[in-house]
């Protein structure tokens, strides 16, 4: 009886939303901790962490200088990381002066798109002629059958229009977007963790990843897709903060100046038109119009955003948060994402739509007027819409049925451990040629290998386990967001394990792996308020990990840049048999 009464007493005086449900009690054995209940405003919009005053005092900085550094670090730190990443990515961007891997498709498709509005069939010797004549060759007129939407190729084509139809031109925009993605990741990490330091750590890790580096220096579509996915995630994160700030501003303040929850406000407050959610719809549409797997991110991010709304209203005191979201948030979220994304996708085909329908335009452009003539839908849809729908159906059939074997195809089970990288370019120059040292003794190896920095990816495997634990047993929304970003880019490929797929597809969820490692590093360093000994030991451990990743990136630098090295040095970098 005494035990029961004691348990009852501890719950007296709490508001219903503060009473801990039984599932939380059960999760305590796995490490769950609800934490102390603070001001609702701080729970809705947590403050940003600041370095300890003892650190500034130890460094001898004056209070005025500390204030200036704190105010400027939010942008200054990310910009410094981005500058470092940009210098590396643009360094000798035109090397190798060759059409490497799938550049043979996308560089030429981009050039045709920005000039004709649709892709064309090129001669077999077109690559040699482009390199020999610096891109000054006639553009064919015969339409080509392609299986990816046009936005990514339009992006590549912008660089070609500015710098010419040459390796630097067709790699410029992927390098630019790959660099800007790191700036966004720094700022996203800062907002996600409320720590400029951890945000910059995430950006540094991505800048030092070999796969991100190689993809930024190659005109493939997946790097462009990654940029739009990261942008969409950032837009939703901004929307979350602004919606929660609006909730906090609407809640009542008690006599002590503390913001208190209010069920009526939390259940009925309209959060406005939420422009950042519309921006997310735009960027998700651009992602889908780059590659179709952007659709998985669109679906996952919409669910994630709605669950964020549920959590926000629950913290604000909503008695029925799911019902409130269904009433006030669901419709606007749907309109801001699905119709916007679909409209962007259709508009991306405008060049194809406006091309002639007499057989001289884009592939299948005249289908509705020839093979698809007549039928019920001809009374409801214009010919271009029926032709486009037929084209999309044919592309779908191709994509799900692609089983042609390829030397560098891989199973998604191997991706997280760098099991099977992709060789984009390989030459064996003789001593004294193409950068091969005169005293090399035998031929050198010159390769561009799309492989993640091994120590970073292997650390990310442990970081993912930590993130899943934080999400499942600590109910940490940040961990859930990171897990969502990884799952949307990774798990769908397990449905197509017999299809021809490649490791470099994982570039899309790489930023979320970097966020996971940054979160793990934050845990290693320790939370604010930890003892000096704990923080110093954690900082040393985290610093060692980052330094090892840095060394690993430098060690593999020749394989990322196509630098000629003696064949023995190349062999020493083939750590796994599956890398050859």
Coordinates of C-alpha atoms in Angstrom, one line a residue:
X1 CA 0.0 0.0 0.0
X2 CA 2.8 2.4 0.9
X3 CA 4.5 1.8 -2.5
X4 CA 1.2 2.4 -4.3
X5 CA 0.5 5.6 -2.4
X6 CA 4.1 6.9 -3.0
X7 CA 3.7 6.3 -6.7
X8 CA 0.4 8.1 -6.8
X9 CA 1.8 11.1 -4.8
X10 CA 4.6 11.6 -7.3
X11 CA 2.1 12.1 -10.1
X12 CA -0.2 14.5 -8.2
X13 CA -0.3 18.1 -9.5
X14 CA 1.0 17.2 -13.0
X15 CA -1.0 18.2 -16.1
X16 CA -2.3 15.2 -18.0
X17 CA 0.2 15.7 -20.8
X18 CA 3.1 15.5 -18.3
X19 CA 2.0 12.1 -16.9
X20 CA 4.5 9.5 -18.1
X21 CA 2.7 6.7 -20.0
X22 CA 3.5 3.1 -19.2
X23 CA 5.5 2.5 -22.4
X24 CA 8.0 5.1 -21.2
X25 CA 8.4 3.2 -17.9
X26 CA 9.1 0.0 -19.8
X27 CA 11.7 1.7 -22.0
X28 CA 13.7 2.8 -19.0
X29 CA 15.4 -0.6 -18.8
X30 CA 16.9 0.2 -22.3
X31 CA 18.2 3.6 -21.3
X32 CA 15.1 5.8 -21.9
X33 CA 15.1 9.0 -20.0
X34 CA 12.4 11.5 -20.3
X35 CA 14.5 14.3 -18.9
X36 CA 13.4 17.2 -16.7
X37 CA 10.4 19.3 -17.8
X38 CA 11.6 22.8 -18.7
X39 CA 9.9 25.9 -20.0
X40 CA 7.7 24.9 -22.9
X41 CA 9.3 27.6 -25.0
X42 CA 12.7 26.0 -24.6
X43 CA 11.2 22.6 -25.5
X44 CA 9.6 24.0 -28.6
X45 CA 12.5 26.1 -29.7
X46 CA 15.7 25.0 -27.9
X47 CA 18.5 27.5 -27.6
X48 CA 21.8 27.0 -29.5
X49 CA 24.7 25.7 -27.4
X50 CA 27.6 28.0 -26.7
X51 CA 31.2 27.1 -25.8
X52 CA 32.0 27.0 -22.1
X53 CA 33.2 30.3 -20.7
X54 CA 36.1 28.4 -19.2
X55 CA 37.3 27.6 -22.7
X56 CA 37.3 31.2 -23.7
X57 CA 39.0 32.2 -20.5
X58 CA 41.7 29.5 -21.0
X59 CA 42.3 30.9 -24.5
X60 CA 42.6 34.4 -23.2
X61 CA 39.8 35.9 -25.3
X62 CA 38.1 39.0 -24.1
X63 CA 34.3 39.0 -23.6
X64 CA 33.8 41.4 -26.5
X65 CA 35.8 39.1 -28.8
X66 CA 33.9 36.1 -27.5
X67 CA 30.6 37.8 -28.3
X68 CA 31.8 38.7 -31.8
X69 CA 33.0 35.1 -32.5
X70 CA 29.7 33.6 -31.2
X71 CA 27.6 35.9 -33.4
X72 CA 29.6 35.2 -36.6
X73 CA 30.4 31.5 -36.1
X74 CA 26.9 30.4 -37.2
X75 CA 27.8 31.4 -40.8
X76 CA 31.6 31.8 -40.5
X77 CA 32.3 28.2 -39.5
X78 CA 30.1 26.6 -42.3
X79 CA 31.6 29.0 -44.9
X80 CA 35.1 28.1 -43.9
X81 CA 34.3 24.4 -44.3
X82 CA 32.6 25.1 -47.6
X83 CA 35.7 27.0 -48.8
X84 CA 37.9 24.1 -48.0
X85 CA 35.6 21.7 -49.8
X86 CA 35.2 23.9 -52.8
X87 CA 39.0 24.3 -53.3
X88 CA 39.4 20.6 -53.3
X89 CA 36.5 19.9 -55.6
X90 CA 37.5 22.5 -58.2
X91 CA 41.2 21.7 -58.1
X92 CA 42.1 20.4 -61.6
X93 CA 38.4 19.7 -62.2
X94 CA 39.0 19.1 -65.9
X95 CA 41.3 16.2 -65.1
X96 CA 41.2 13.5 -66.4
X97 CA 40.6 15.1 -69.8
X98 CA 38.3 12.2 -70.8
X99 CA 34.7 11.1 -70.9
X100 CA 34.6 9.0 -67.8
X101 CA 32.0 6.3 -66.9
X102 CA 28.4 7.5 -67.5
X103 CA 29.5 11.0 -68.5
X104 CA 29.3 9.4 -71.9
X105 CA 25.5 9.7 -71.5
X106 CA 24.8 12.7 -69.3
X107 CA 27.3 15.1 -70.7
X108 CA 26.1 14.7 -74.2
X109 CA 22.4 14.5 -73.2
X110 CA 22.8 17.7 -71.3
X111 CA 24.4 19.5 -74.4
X112 CA 21.5 18.3 -76.6
X113 CA 18.8 19.3 -74.0
X114 CA 20.0 22.9 -73.7
X115 CA 20.1 23.2 -77.5
X116 CA 17.3 21.1 -78.8
X117 CA 15.0 20.4 -75.8
X118 CA 15.4 16.6 -76.0
X119 CA 18.1 14.0 -76.0
X120 CA 19.6 12.7 -79.3
X121 CA 21.6 9.7 -80.6
X122 CA 25.3 10.4 -81.0
X123 CA 27.8 8.7 -83.2
X124 CA 30.0 6.0 -81.6
X125 CA 33.1 8.2 -82.0
X126 CA 31.4 11.3 -80.6
X127 CA 33.5 11.2 -77.4
X128 CA 36.8 11.4 -79.3
X129 CA 35.5 14.1 -81.5
X130 CA 34.3 16.2 -78.6
X131 CA 37.7 16.0 -76.8
X132 CA 39.6 16.7 -80.0
X133 CA 37.6 19.7 -81.0
X134 CA 36.8 21.1 -77.6
X135 CA 33.1 20.3 -78.1
X136 CA 32.7 22.0 -81.5
X137 CA 30.8 19.3 -83.3
X138 CA 27.3 19.2 -84.8
X139 CA 24.5 18.1 -82.7
X140 CA 22.5 15.1 -84.2
X141 CA 18.8 15.4 -84.8
X142 CA 17.7 11.8 -84.2
X143 CA 15.8 11.5 -80.9
X144 CA 17.2 9.1 -78.3
X145 CA 15.4 6.9 -75.8
X146 CA 16.5 7.9 -72.3
X147 CA 15.4 6.6 -68.9
X148 CA 15.9 9.5 -66.6
X149 CA 14.0 12.8 -66.3
X150 CA 15.6 16.0 -67.6
X151 CA 16.4 18.3 -64.6
X152 CA 19.8 16.8 -63.7
X153 CA 20.9 17.0 -67.3
X154 CA 19.7 20.6 -67.6
X155 CA 21.8 21.4 -64.5
X156 CA 24.8 19.9 -66.1
X157 CA 24.0 21.7 -69.3
X158 CA 24.2 25.1 -67.5
X159 CA 27.9 24.5 -66.9
X160 CA 28.4 23.5 -70.5
X161 CA 26.7 26.7 -71.7
X162 CA 29.0 28.8 -69.5
X163 CA 32.4 27.0 -69.9
X164 CA 31.9 25.0 -73.1
X165 CA 31.3 21.4 -74.1
X166 CA 34.5 20.0 -72.4
X167 CA 35.3 18.1 -69.2
X168 CA 35.4 21.2 -67.0
X169 CA 32.2 22.5 -68.5
X170 CA 30.2 19.4 -67.9
X171 CA 31.6 18.9 -64.4
X172 CA 31.3 22.5 -63.2
X173 CA 27.7 22.3 -61.9
X174 CA 28.1 19.0 -60.1
X175 CA 31.2 20.4 -58.4
X176 CA 29.2 23.6 -57.5
X177 CA 26.2 21.7 -56.1
X178 CA 28.5 19.2 -54.3
X179 CA 30.2 22.2 -52.6
X180 CA 26.9 24.0 -51.8
X181 CA 25.5 20.7 -50.4
X182 CA 28.3 20.8 -47.7
X183 CA 27.3 24.4 -46.8
X184 CA 23.7 23.3 -46.4
X185 CA 24.7 20.3 -44.4
X186 CA 26.7 22.5 -42.0
X187 CA 23.8 24.7 -41.5
X188 CA 21.3 21.8 -41.2
X189 CA 23.5 20.1 -38.6
X190 CA 23.8 23.3 -36.7
X191 CA 20.0 23.7 -36.6
X192 CA 19.4 20.0 -35.9
X193 CA 21.9 19.7 -33.0
X194 CA 21.7 23.3 -31.9
X195 CA 25.5 23.3 -32.2
X196 CA 27.6 25.1 -34.7
X197 CA 30.5 22.8 -33.8
X198 CA 28.6 19.6 -34.6
X199 CA 27.1 21.1 -37.8
X200 CA 30.6 21.9 -39.0
X201 CA 31.8 18.5 -38.1
X202 CA 29.1 17.0 -40.3
X203 CA 30.2 19.2 -43.2
X204 CA 33.9 18.4 -42.6
X205 CA 33.1 14.7 -42.7
X206 CA 31.3 15.0 -46.0
X207 CA 34.0 17.2 -47.5
X208 CA 36.5 14.4 -46.6
X209 CA 34.4 11.6 -48.1
X210 CA 35.8 10.0 -51.2
X211 CA 32.4 9.2 -52.8
X212 CA 31.1 12.7 -52.3
X213 CA 34.4 14.1 -53.7
X214 CA 34.4 11.9 -56.8
X215 CA 30.7 12.4 -57.5
X216 CA 31.1 16.2 -57.2
X217 CA 33.9 16.0 -59.9
X218 CA 31.8 13.8 -62.3
X219 CA 28.8 14.8 -64.4
X220 CA 26.4 12.1 -63.1
X221 CA 22.8 12.7 -62.0
X222 CA 23.1 11.2 -58.4
X223 CA 25.0 14.2 -57.1
X224 CA 22.4 16.6 -58.4
X225 CA 19.7 14.4 -56.8
X226 CA 21.5 14.5 -53.5
X227 CA 21.7 18.3 -53.6
X228 CA 17.9 18.6 -54.0
X229 CA 17.2 16.0 -51.3
X230 CA 19.4 17.9 -48.8
X231 CA 17.8 21.2 -49.8
X232 CA 14.3 19.7 -49.2
X233 CA 15.3 18.4 -45.8
X234 CA 16.7 21.8 -44.9
X235 CA 13.5 23.5 -45.9
X236 CA 11.4 21.2 -43.7
X237 CA 13.8 21.7 -40.8
X238 CA 13.3 25.5 -41.2
X239 CA 9.6 25.0 -41.4
X240 CA 9.6 23.0 -38.2
X241 CA 11.4 25.6 -36.3
X242 CA 9.2 28.4 -37.5
X243 CA 6.0 26.5 -36.8
X244 CA 7.2 25.7 -33.3
X245 CA 8.2 29.3 -32.7
X246 CA 4.7 30.4 -33.7
X247 CA 3.2 27.8 -31.3
X248 CA 5.5 29.0 -28.5
X249 CA 4.5 32.7 -29.1
X250 CA 0.8 31.8 -28.9
X251 CA 1.0 30.0 -25.6
X252 CA 0.2 31.7 -22.3
X253 CA 2.9 32.9 -19.9
X254 CA 2.5 32.3 -16.1
X255 CA 3.3 34.8 -13.3
X256 CA 6.9 33.5 -13.2
X257 CA 7.4 34.3 -16.9
X258 CA 7.3 30.7 -17.9
X259 CA 5.5 29.6 -21.1
X260 CA 2.9 27.0 -20.2
X261 CA 1.1 24.5 -22.4
X262 CA -2.5 25.2 -23.4
X263 CA -4.7 22.4 -24.9
X264 CA -7.1 24.7 -26.7
X265 CA -4.3 26.7 -28.5
X266 CA -2.4 23.6 -29.3
X267 CA -5.5 21.8 -30.7
X268 CA -6.8 24.7 -32.8
X269 CA -3.9 27.1 -33.8
X270 CA -3.5 27.5 -37.6
X271 CA 0.2 27.6 -38.3
X272 CA -0.1 29.7 -41.5
X273 CA 0.8 29.0 -45.1
X274 CA 4.3 27.8 -44.2
X275 CA 6.4 29.0 -47.2
X276 CA 9.3 26.7 -46.4
X277 CA 7.0 23.7 -46.7
X278 CA 6.1 24.9 -50.2
X279 CA 9.9 25.3 -50.9
X280 CA 10.3 21.7 -49.8
X281 CA 7.6 20.6 -52.4
X282 CA 9.6 22.5 -55.1
X283 CA 12.9 20.9 -54.2
X284 CA 11.3 17.5 -53.9
X285 CA 9.8 18.0 -57.4
X286 CA 13.3 18.8 -58.7
X287 CA 14.6 15.7 -57.0
X288 CA 12.0 13.5 -58.7
X289 CA 12.7 15.3 -62.0
X290 CA 16.3 14.3 -61.7
X291 CA 15.9 10.6 -60.9
X292 CA 12.8 8.7 -60.0
X293 CA 14.1 7.5 -56.6
X294 CA 13.4 11.1 -55.4
X295 CA 9.8 9.9 -55.0
X296 CA 10.8 7.8 -52.0
X297 CA 12.2 10.9 -50.4
X298 CA 9.1 12.9 -51.2
X299 CA 6.9 10.2 -49.5
X300 CA 9.2 9.8 -46.5
X301 CA 9.7 13.5 -45.9
X302 CA 6.0 14.2 -46.0
X303 CA 5.3 11.6 -43.3
X304 CA 8.2 12.9 -41.3
X305 CA 7.0 16.5 -41.5
X306 CA 3.5 15.5 -40.3
X307 CA 4.9 13.5 -37.4
X308 CA 6.9 16.6 -36.5
X309 CA 3.7 18.6 -36.4
X310 CA 2.2 15.9 -34.1
X311 CA 5.1 16.3 -31.7
X312 CA 5.0 20.1 -31.8
X313 CA 1.3 20.2 -30.9
X314 CA 1.8 17.6 -28.2
X315 CA 4.6 19.6 -26.5
X316 CA 2.4 22.6 -26.7
X317 CA -0.3 20.7 -24.7
X318 CA -2.6 19.3 -27.4
X319 CA -5.0 16.7 -26.0
X320 CA -5.6 15.2 -29.4
X321 CA -2.4 16.1 -31.5
X322 CA -3.2 13.6 -34.3
X323 CA -6.7 15.0 -34.8
X324 CA -5.3 18.6 -34.7
X325 CA -2.8 17.7 -37.4
X326 CA -5.4 16.0 -39.5
X327 CA -7.6 19.1 -39.3
X328 CA -5.1 21.9 -39.6
X329 CA -1.9 20.6 -41.2
X330 CA -2.5 17.6 -43.4
X331 CA -4.3 19.3 -46.3
X332 CA -1.8 22.2 -46.5
X333 CA 1.1 19.8 -46.4
X334 CA -0.4 17.7 -49.2
X335 CA -1.1 20.8 -51.4
X336 CA 2.4 22.2 -50.7
X337 CA 4.1 18.9 -51.6
X338 CA 2.3 16.5 -53.9
X339 CA 0.7 18.9 -56.5
X340 CA 3.8 21.2 -56.4
X341 CA 6.2 18.3 -56.9
X342 CA 4.1 16.8 -59.7
X343 CA 3.8 20.2 -61.4
X344 CA 7.5 20.7 -61.3
X345 CA 8.1 17.2 -62.7
X346 CA 5.8 17.8 -65.7
X347 CA 7.3 21.3 -66.3
X348 CA 10.7 19.8 -66.4
X349 CA 9.6 18.1 -69.7
X350 CA 8.7 21.4 -71.3
X351 CA 11.4 21.1 -73.9
X352 CA 10.2 17.7 -74.9
X353 CA 6.6 18.9 -74.8
X354 CA 7.3 21.8 -77.1
X355 CA 9.3 19.8 -79.6
X356 CA 7.5 18.9 -82.9
X357 CA 5.0 16.0 -82.8
X358 CA 5.7 15.1 -86.4
X359 CA 8.4 12.6 -85.8
X360 CA 11.3 15.1 -85.6
X361 CA 10.8 16.0 -81.9
X362 CA 11.6 14.1 -78.7
X363 CA 11.4 10.3 -78.4
X364 CA 7.8 9.1 -78.3
X365 CA 6.6 12.7 -78.8
X366 CA 4.4 11.6 -81.7
X367 CA 3.1 8.4 -80.1
X368 CA -0.4 9.7 -79.4
X369 CA -0.8 10.7 -83.0
X370 CA 0.5 7.4 -84.4
X371 CA 0.5 4.2 -82.4
X372 CA -1.6 5.6 -79.6
X373 CA -4.2 7.3 -81.8
X374 CA -7.8 7.0 -80.7
X375 CA -8.9 5.4 -77.4
X376 CA -11.0 6.7 -74.5
X377 CA -8.3 8.9 -73.0
X378 CA -7.9 10.9 -76.2
X379 CA -11.1 12.7 -75.3
X380 CA -9.8 13.9 -71.9
X381 CA -6.0 14.3 -72.4
X382 CA -4.0 16.3 -74.9
X383 CA -1.8 14.3 -77.2
X384 CA 1.4 15.5 -75.5
X385 CA 0.1 14.3 -72.1
X386 CA -0.8 10.8 -73.5
X387 CA 2.6 10.6 -75.2
X388 CA 4.4 11.5 -72.1
X389 CA 2.4 9.0 -70.0
X390 CA 3.3 6.3 -72.5
X391 CA 7.0 7.3 -72.4
X392 CA 6.9 7.2 -68.5
X393 CA 5.3 3.7 -68.6
X394 CA 8.0 2.4 -71.0
X395 CA 10.7 3.9 -68.7
X396 CA 9.2 2.2 -65.7
X397 CA 9.2 -1.1 -67.5
X398 CA 12.8 -0.6 -68.4
X399 CA 13.9 0.4 -64.9
X400 CA 12.3 -2.5 -63.0
X401 CA 13.4 -5.0 -65.6
X402 CA 17.1 -3.9 -65.9
X403 CA 19.1 -7.0 -65.2
X404 CA 22.1 -6.7 -67.6
X405 CA 25.2 -7.8 -65.7
X406 CA 27.9 -5.1 -65.1
X407 CA 31.4 -5.5 -63.8
X408 CA 30.9 -3.0 -61.0
X409 CA 27.3 -3.7 -60.1
X410 CA 26.8 -4.3 -56.4
X411 CA 24.2 -5.5 -53.9
X412 CA 22.9 -2.9 -51.4
X413 CA 23.9 -5.1 -48.5
X414 CA 27.5 -4.3 -49.3
X415 CA 27.1 -0.5 -49.6
X416 CA 27.6 0.6 -46.0
X417 CA 30.9 -1.2 -45.7
X418 CA 32.3 0.0 -49.1
X419 CA 32.0 -3.5 -50.4
X420 CA 32.1 -2.8 -54.2
X421 CA 33.2 0.6 -55.4
X422 CA 32.9 1.7 -59.0
X423 CA 35.9 2.5 -61.2
X424 CA 35.1 5.5 -63.4
X425 CA 38.4 5.7 -65.2
X426 CA 41.6 3.6 -65.4
X427 CA 44.8 3.9 -67.4
X428 CA 48.3 2.3 -67.1
X429 CA 50.7 5.0 -68.2
X430 CA 54.4 4.1 -68.7
X431 CA 57.2 5.7 -66.6
X432 CA 57.6 9.3 -67.7
X433 CA 54.2 9.6 -69.2
X434 CA 50.9 11.2 -67.9
X435 CA 52.4 11.9 -64.4
X436 CA 53.9 8.4 -63.9
X437 CA 57.4 8.9 -62.2
X438 CA 60.3 8.2 -64.4
X439 CA 61.8 5.9 -61.8
X440 CA 58.6 3.9 -61.3
X441 CA 60.2 0.8 -62.7
X442 CA 57.0 -0.5 -64.3
X443 CA 53.7 0.9 -65.4
X444 CA 51.7 3.1 -63.1
X445 CA 48.0 3.0 -62.3
X446 CA 45.8 6.1 -62.9
X447 CA 42.3 5.6 -61.6
X448 CA 39.2 7.5 -60.6
X449 CA 37.5 5.2 -58.1
X450 CA 34.1 6.0 -56.6
X451 CA 34.6 4.7 -53.1
X452 CA 33.7 6.3 -49.8
X453 CA 36.5 7.1 -47.3
X454 CA 36.6 3.6 -45.7
X455 CA 37.1 4.7 -42.1
X456 CA 34.2 7.2 -42.3
X457 CA 31.8 4.6 -43.7
X458 CA 32.8 2.0 -41.2
X459 CA 32.3 4.5 -38.4
X460 CA 29.0 5.4 -39.9
X461 CA 27.8 1.8 -39.4
X462 CA 28.3 2.2 -35.6
X463 CA 26.8 5.7 -35.8
X464 CA 23.6 4.3 -37.4
X465 CA 23.2 1.8 -34.6
X466 CA 23.6 4.6 -32.1
X467 CA 21.0 6.7 -34.0
X468 CA 18.5 3.9 -34.1
X469 CA 19.0 3.4 -30.4
X470 CA 18.5 7.1 -29.7
X471 CA 15.3 7.1 -31.8
X472 CA 13.8 3.9 -30.4
X473 CA 14.7 4.2 -26.7
X474 CA 15.4 7.9 -26.1
X475 CA 12.6 9.1 -28.5
X476 CA 15.1 11.6 -30.0
X477 CA 13.4 13.2 -33.0
X478 CA 16.8 14.2 -34.4
X479 CA 17.8 10.6 -34.6
X480 CA 14.5 9.8 -36.2
X481 CA 15.1 12.5 -38.9
X482 CA 18.5 11.1 -39.7
X483 CA 17.2 7.6 -39.8
X484 CA 14.5 8.7 -42.2
X485 CA 17.0 10.3 -44.5
X486 CA 19.1 7.1 -44.6
X487 CA 16.1 4.8 -45.0
X488 CA 14.5 6.7 -47.8
X489 CA 17.6 6.5 -49.9
X490 CA 18.8 3.1 -48.9
X491 CA 16.0 0.7 -48.1
X492 CA 14.0 0.9 -51.4
X493 CA 17.0 -0.6 -53.3
X494 CA 16.4 -3.9 -51.4
X495 CA 13.3 -4.3 -53.4
X496 CA 15.4 -4.5 -56.6
X497 CA 18.4 -6.7 -55.5
X498 CA 18.3 -8.5 -58.8
X499 CA 18.4 -5.2 -60.8
X500 CA 21.7 -3.7 -62.0
X501 CA 22.5 -1.2 -59.3
X502 CA 25.7 0.5 -58.2
X503 CA 27.3 1.7 -54.9
X504 CA 27.4 5.3 -56.0
X505 CA 23.6 5.5 -55.7
X506 CA 24.3 5.8 -51.9
X507 CA 25.6 9.4 -52.4
X508 CA 21.9 10.4 -51.9
X509 CA 21.9 9.3 -48.2
X510 CA 25.6 10.0 -47.5
X511 CA 24.8 13.5 -45.9
X512 CA 22.6 11.7 -43.4
X513 CA 25.4 9.3 -42.6
X514 CA 27.6 12.2 -41.9
X515 CA 24.9 13.7 -39.6
X516 CA 24.8 10.3 -37.8
X517 CA 28.6 10.3 -37.2
X518 CA 28.4 13.9 -36.0
X519 CA 25.7 12.9 -33.6
X520 CA 27.8 10.1 -32.3
X521 CA 30.8 12.4 -31.9
X522 CA 28.6 14.7 -29.9
X523 CA 27.7 11.8 -27.6
X524 CA 31.4 10.9 -27.3
X525 CA 32.3 14.4 -26.3
X526 CA 29.5 14.5 -23.7
X527 CA 26.5 16.7 -23.0
X528 CA 26.8 20.2 -21.6
X529 CA 27.5 20.1 -17.8
X530 CA 29.7 17.1 -18.0
X531 CA 32.9 17.2 -15.9
X532 CA 36.1 18.6 -17.5
X533 CA 37.7 15.2 -17.4
X534 CA 34.7 13.7 -19.3
X535 CA 34.7 16.4 -21.9
X536 CA 38.4 16.4 -22.5
X537 CA 38.5 12.6 -22.9
X538 CA 35.6 12.7 -25.2
X539 CA 37.1 15.5 -27.3
X540 CA 40.3 13.6 -27.6
X541 CA 38.4 10.5 -28.8
X542 CA 36.3 12.5 -31.3
X543 CA 39.4 14.3 -32.5
X544 CA 41.3 11.0 -33.1
X545 CA 38.3 9.8 -35.2
X546 CA 38.2 12.9 -37.4
X547 CA 42.0 12.9 -37.8
X548 CA 41.9 9.2 -38.9
X549 CA 39.2 10.0 -41.4
X550 CA 41.3 13.0 -42.7
X551 CA 44.4 10.7 -43.0
X552 CA 42.3 8.1 -44.8
X553 CA 41.0 10.7 -47.3
X554 CA 44.6 11.9 -48.0
X555 CA 45.8 8.3 -48.4
X556 CA 43.2 7.6 -51.1
X557 CA 43.5 11.0 -52.8
X558 CA 45.3 9.5 -55.8
X559 CA 42.4 7.1 -56.4
X560 CA 39.9 10.0 -56.2
X561 CA 41.7 12.3 -58.6
X562 CA 43.2 10.0 -61.2
X563 CA 46.7 10.8 -60.1
X564 CA 49.3 8.3 -61.6
X565 CA 51.0 6.3 -58.9
X566 CA 53.3 3.2 -59.1
X567 CA 51.4 0.0 -59.4
X568 CA 52.7 -1.2 -56.0
X569 CA 51.2 1.8 -54.3
X570 CA 48.0 1.3 -56.1
X571 CA 47.9 -2.4 -54.9
X572 CA 48.5 -1.3 -51.3
X573 CA 45.3 0.8 -51.5
X574 CA 43.2 -2.2 -52.6
X575 CA 42.3 -3.2 -49.0
X576 CA 39.6 -5.6 -50.1
X577 CA 39.6 -8.0 -52.9
X578 CA 36.2 -6.7 -54.1
X579 CA 37.7 -3.3 -54.8
X580 CA 39.6 -4.5 -57.8

